[in-house]
């Protein structure tokens, strides 16, 4: 089947969405936007393809009338096994790369000791891999860099101590190697990984024994479906350096508008608060952008502002929202200037204001800025869709609902759990249309 | 408001295309030489501003005009304005205020060197034609403090109600007759001769006719000119030291012929990289450009096939395209009307009318506003202007921000991002209109 | 204001002024308008309009100086870039949020390009409100700037007469001039008293009293000032070892009340300021006899305050008003407090600083916004300034 990929290269994460000829979403993928945008784009789209395969498995098995619960369990197990395969492959690459750092004699005098330490560290990490992907295991992040890093650091510290080696050397080797590993294009051979994963769960899970042949058959059939590359469109903040040629690039504004329209066809206004900028977009009934506004040169009021505040308070970004929700009397914060945010925070704390009230006030301040950008772009006339990282913050959402209601009355406010993929979805649809347009032209020619 | 960039930065692949630009550059260079050699020639120097400049009158007293905004633009184009601005901030000027002023003050603090490498002479008189910009008043108070020279205020009332009244004209004529002219006589030692003024005003009108003709060629598709980036070259002589001179008449006739020829050949505007490719977008631009990254900024347009067909900035030194011409039969009244009518002295509703007219008359795809941090006269209210023009024309508008000569305020990635989004939006709306049709 | 004269303590009066100050719906002006059918209210922005003409037309002049630090600006920000000061945003917010829906006319004085352009925005946003850019001459010759100004005043008078539906007579103008002469005398008396004994009249109280003058009818405001002066003189307040400063730069967007309080808490008595100049713009009485418009014009040309929005034709005079204010009030220094992005104040500042330096008068400078929330840096600067002045003077 023909597929279309949209890629949204953000400043922190890169998202990809894979759709089919009917504009249905097949898969979504996300990765960290490393220094190498080309690799980030490849990794994200490979992730979307993997996700797409699962969608196809799902569809195929459902067609065969498999009962829901068991199907879900099977697919979850398959995914864990697949992720494990994938992780092990990258871990092996990481180990090789770490051991390759000795070329050029950088650590010559320590080489033997460091090699021994690396062997030990990786042995310990490997011993934990199965547990990482066990049913119910919680991972703070799904990015290889984060998972591998956390485990490596823990063991490197212990092993370093045991072998009287400076921890910094082991850290240094890791930091250098992880960059190389994540900037290497994905290894490919997805089908092979799926097959190995399937074998693994068939071997381990006795319950599906009698169905093994059938499952194997369905999976194999699905793997045989060729996901033909129709067209690709990229978008995102880093578009100036996107690794695509001009005709494969669309503005993030257009992609966002179209993506929001695809999720909620009645959307007329889209607000996106990302790390670097805030966008207010108006779209018509076809998802075509009729006007847009972005925050001006002053970046106050973007997601980054919350990041500063979290740093200033030495808490995680995700803890800000819940803290603000505890407030029933938000402070009035007038300045959303990132430069003064820290000082204002300290000033207010020293005056005895409660942390949760200040943080709630800060949330209100950034949403106020966003509302003024919406107002600038033309206000809210119909359904309203809120996207971007800040849309996941419950306190920001609370303020937004309240302010939209106060200024524009009762309008439907959509917040999609997959809102982070809005831009990539729009890009994928642009890809599909570009292909369609091209095909039509060819047919006419 | 401008002069050409230094020759080294101008790729001249086709000399013929650039003939008018070369001529313009030579005129500007000659003027700078006249200015910097003033101490030797004994010529007296009158500093004054572009909007509401009384070049014909200044000429009657054999004074050389020196325009501090143009000097700041030159510093911007030569990429020295950044250090000048910082110098001015170092000596106590706020980071919040106009960078033309700070570039000028910084330039003086660093030796007051003209683009030709020679020292600027000190002004003998500051003719404070207070027209359309509050900052002008403070600017010349600052220069007066430094040079301790005669400072003549000519107050142009603002057209707040969208028109000028007999009271305003009378006020201005009286200021000219009873204060400006006697003081200029005193400073220059030259007796005022009204016939000499009439002669110059006649010359102004001739050049104005040709300038308007050139700017209005942009009504054609494709437009043979870019009325913003290119337009800035075209307005240089008439907004600067040449209005009312034979040099200006020659230049605008030459330019007119050159542009008519382009038009006849169906060619688009000339860009620093030669003729622009296919015309894809026609824009009206409101607001001054950025000068520190002038070429880079321009490239973002012509690379996309975007041509500016009309701009408000090319009207800051005089609005001629709605019929006004300097009128030798009413010499002082005509100077008053000229000052009253410059773009930034027009009320917001008048400016909106003008821009709406441009979008329709020049069949533009929409309005682009380059909002300049330095210039509140232009910028305050532009977001409402944008809404109104969108509403009246049904064409989309876009908003970008930069500064005149402060390089710290030019974010290429940011501007490019918005411009590209805008162009794609226009394209998409066109496609959608086609489908609907 | 029902309390008998001289019975009110300063606290009661200030309490009333504070209510007026905090009321962003301008209830006092609304009540005035509602009290009689046909009454009209004309708003004006800083720095100066001839309120006499509005009063003579039977209308209430209503001073509008932004939204302060308590107004949540939602739509006002949609109209302005980040590098433009606060007052136009909060003023637009006041308008769009309906808080000025009872205002029949708006005057936008010639103070800067931002307020100038706001006059055109107002015409577009509120087409049913009479809006006028109120230009004043920058030429001070009677025959030139004077004639021009008389004609501008006549236009304003005639516009208001149309709005009212009846001509504005010279007698009405003369009556209004007398009332405002009286009001300005009281304001000057208050300023004079504070310059003598600043501990008796805290700057924040003076400011609140002046703010009340933007909203109350002039007769009521004069009564309030009279009551306050009488009450203030009855009670001795504690005197602190503060230095005395002149506050300047604050003629348009108003600093938060907290800022003014912070200065005094940090050790600086404010003995003169350029807050709300409209209340004392004309520095001497306007003659009641004769042609009222000509008299107003002459007062404007020859007896009005100096500020950044006015051209100073004489280089030697530039900034001397500040030196004179320091000498007159016995101040020991000057504090430049300018609104962020305020072109007139910030462009004028370096020249004024040079003038002060030549006169041997110390000064400090900082910026604020009407909604500044942080006073710590200002307290620190003002405190350090006060300490250095005391050290310098050997106190």
Short mmCIF file of C-alpha atoms in Angstrom, two decimals, chain C residues 21 45-47 63-70 85-88 90-91 111 191 206-208 210-211 214 247 249-260 273-280 337-340 342 368-372 375:
data_model
loop_
_atom_site.label_atom_id
_atom_site.label_comp_id
_atom_site.label_asym_id
_atom_site.label_seq_id
_atom_site.Cartn_x
_atom_site.Cartn_y
_atom_site.Cartn_z
CA UNK C 21 -8.19 55.46 42.10
CA UNK C 45 -5.03 61.38 28.01
CA UNK C 46 -1.84 62.89 29.46
CA UNK C 47 -0.35 65.44 29.49
CA UNK C 63 -8.55 61.94 32.88
CA UNK C 64 -7.52 58.52 31.58
CA UNK C 65 -4.04 57.40 32.49
CA UNK C 66 -4.02 53.70 31.64
CA UNK C 67 -5.01 50.73 33.72
CA UNK C 68 -2.37 50.65 36.42
CA UNK C 69 -1.24 47.38 37.95
CA UNK C 70 -4.65 45.87 38.56
CA UNK C 85 4.83 51.22 26.40
CA UNK C 86 1.91 50.02 28.52
CA UNK C 87 -0.47 52.97 28.62
CA UNK C 88 -1.99 52.59 25.15
CA UNK C 90 -4.39 49.31 28.95
CA UNK C 91 -6.30 52.28 27.55
CA UNK C 111 2.63 63.94 23.70
CA UNK C 191 2.65 70.98 46.43
CA UNK C 206 -0.63 63.64 46.95
CA UNK C 207 -0.80 61.31 44.01
CA UNK C 208 -4.13 59.85 45.09
CA UNK C 210 -4.41 64.32 42.05
CA UNK C 211 -5.85 61.11 40.62
CA UNK C 214 -9.03 63.32 37.02
CA UNK C 247 10.77 62.85 40.73
CA UNK C 249 9.90 61.38 33.82
CA UNK C 250 6.52 60.27 35.10
CA UNK C 251 4.34 62.64 33.08
CA UNK C 252 2.48 60.08 30.99
CA UNK C 253 2.22 56.41 31.93
CA UNK C 254 1.85 56.45 35.70
CA UNK C 255 4.10 54.49 38.03
CA UNK C 256 2.32 52.03 40.30
CA UNK C 257 1.35 53.54 43.64
CA UNK C 258 3.69 51.03 45.21
CA UNK C 259 6.60 52.59 43.41
CA UNK C 260 5.84 56.01 44.86
CA UNK C 273 7.20 65.55 40.62
CA UNK C 274 5.81 65.65 37.10
CA UNK C 275 2.99 63.20 37.74
CA UNK C 276 -0.37 64.24 36.24
CA UNK C 277 0.87 67.56 34.94
CA UNK C 278 -2.58 68.46 33.74
CA UNK C 279 -3.50 69.43 37.30
CA UNK C 280 -0.96 72.27 37.33
CA UNK C 337 11.74 57.34 36.64
CA UNK C 338 10.74 56.77 33.04
CA UNK C 339 8.25 54.32 31.65
CA UNK C 340 9.89 51.63 29.56
CA UNK C 342 8.70 56.10 26.60
CA UNK C 368 9.14 51.18 35.24
CA UNK C 369 5.87 50.07 33.72
CA UNK C 370 2.44 50.93 35.06
CA UNK C 371 2.08 47.29 36.03
CA UNK C 372 5.57 46.68 37.42
CA UNK C 375 9.81 47.03 43.77
#
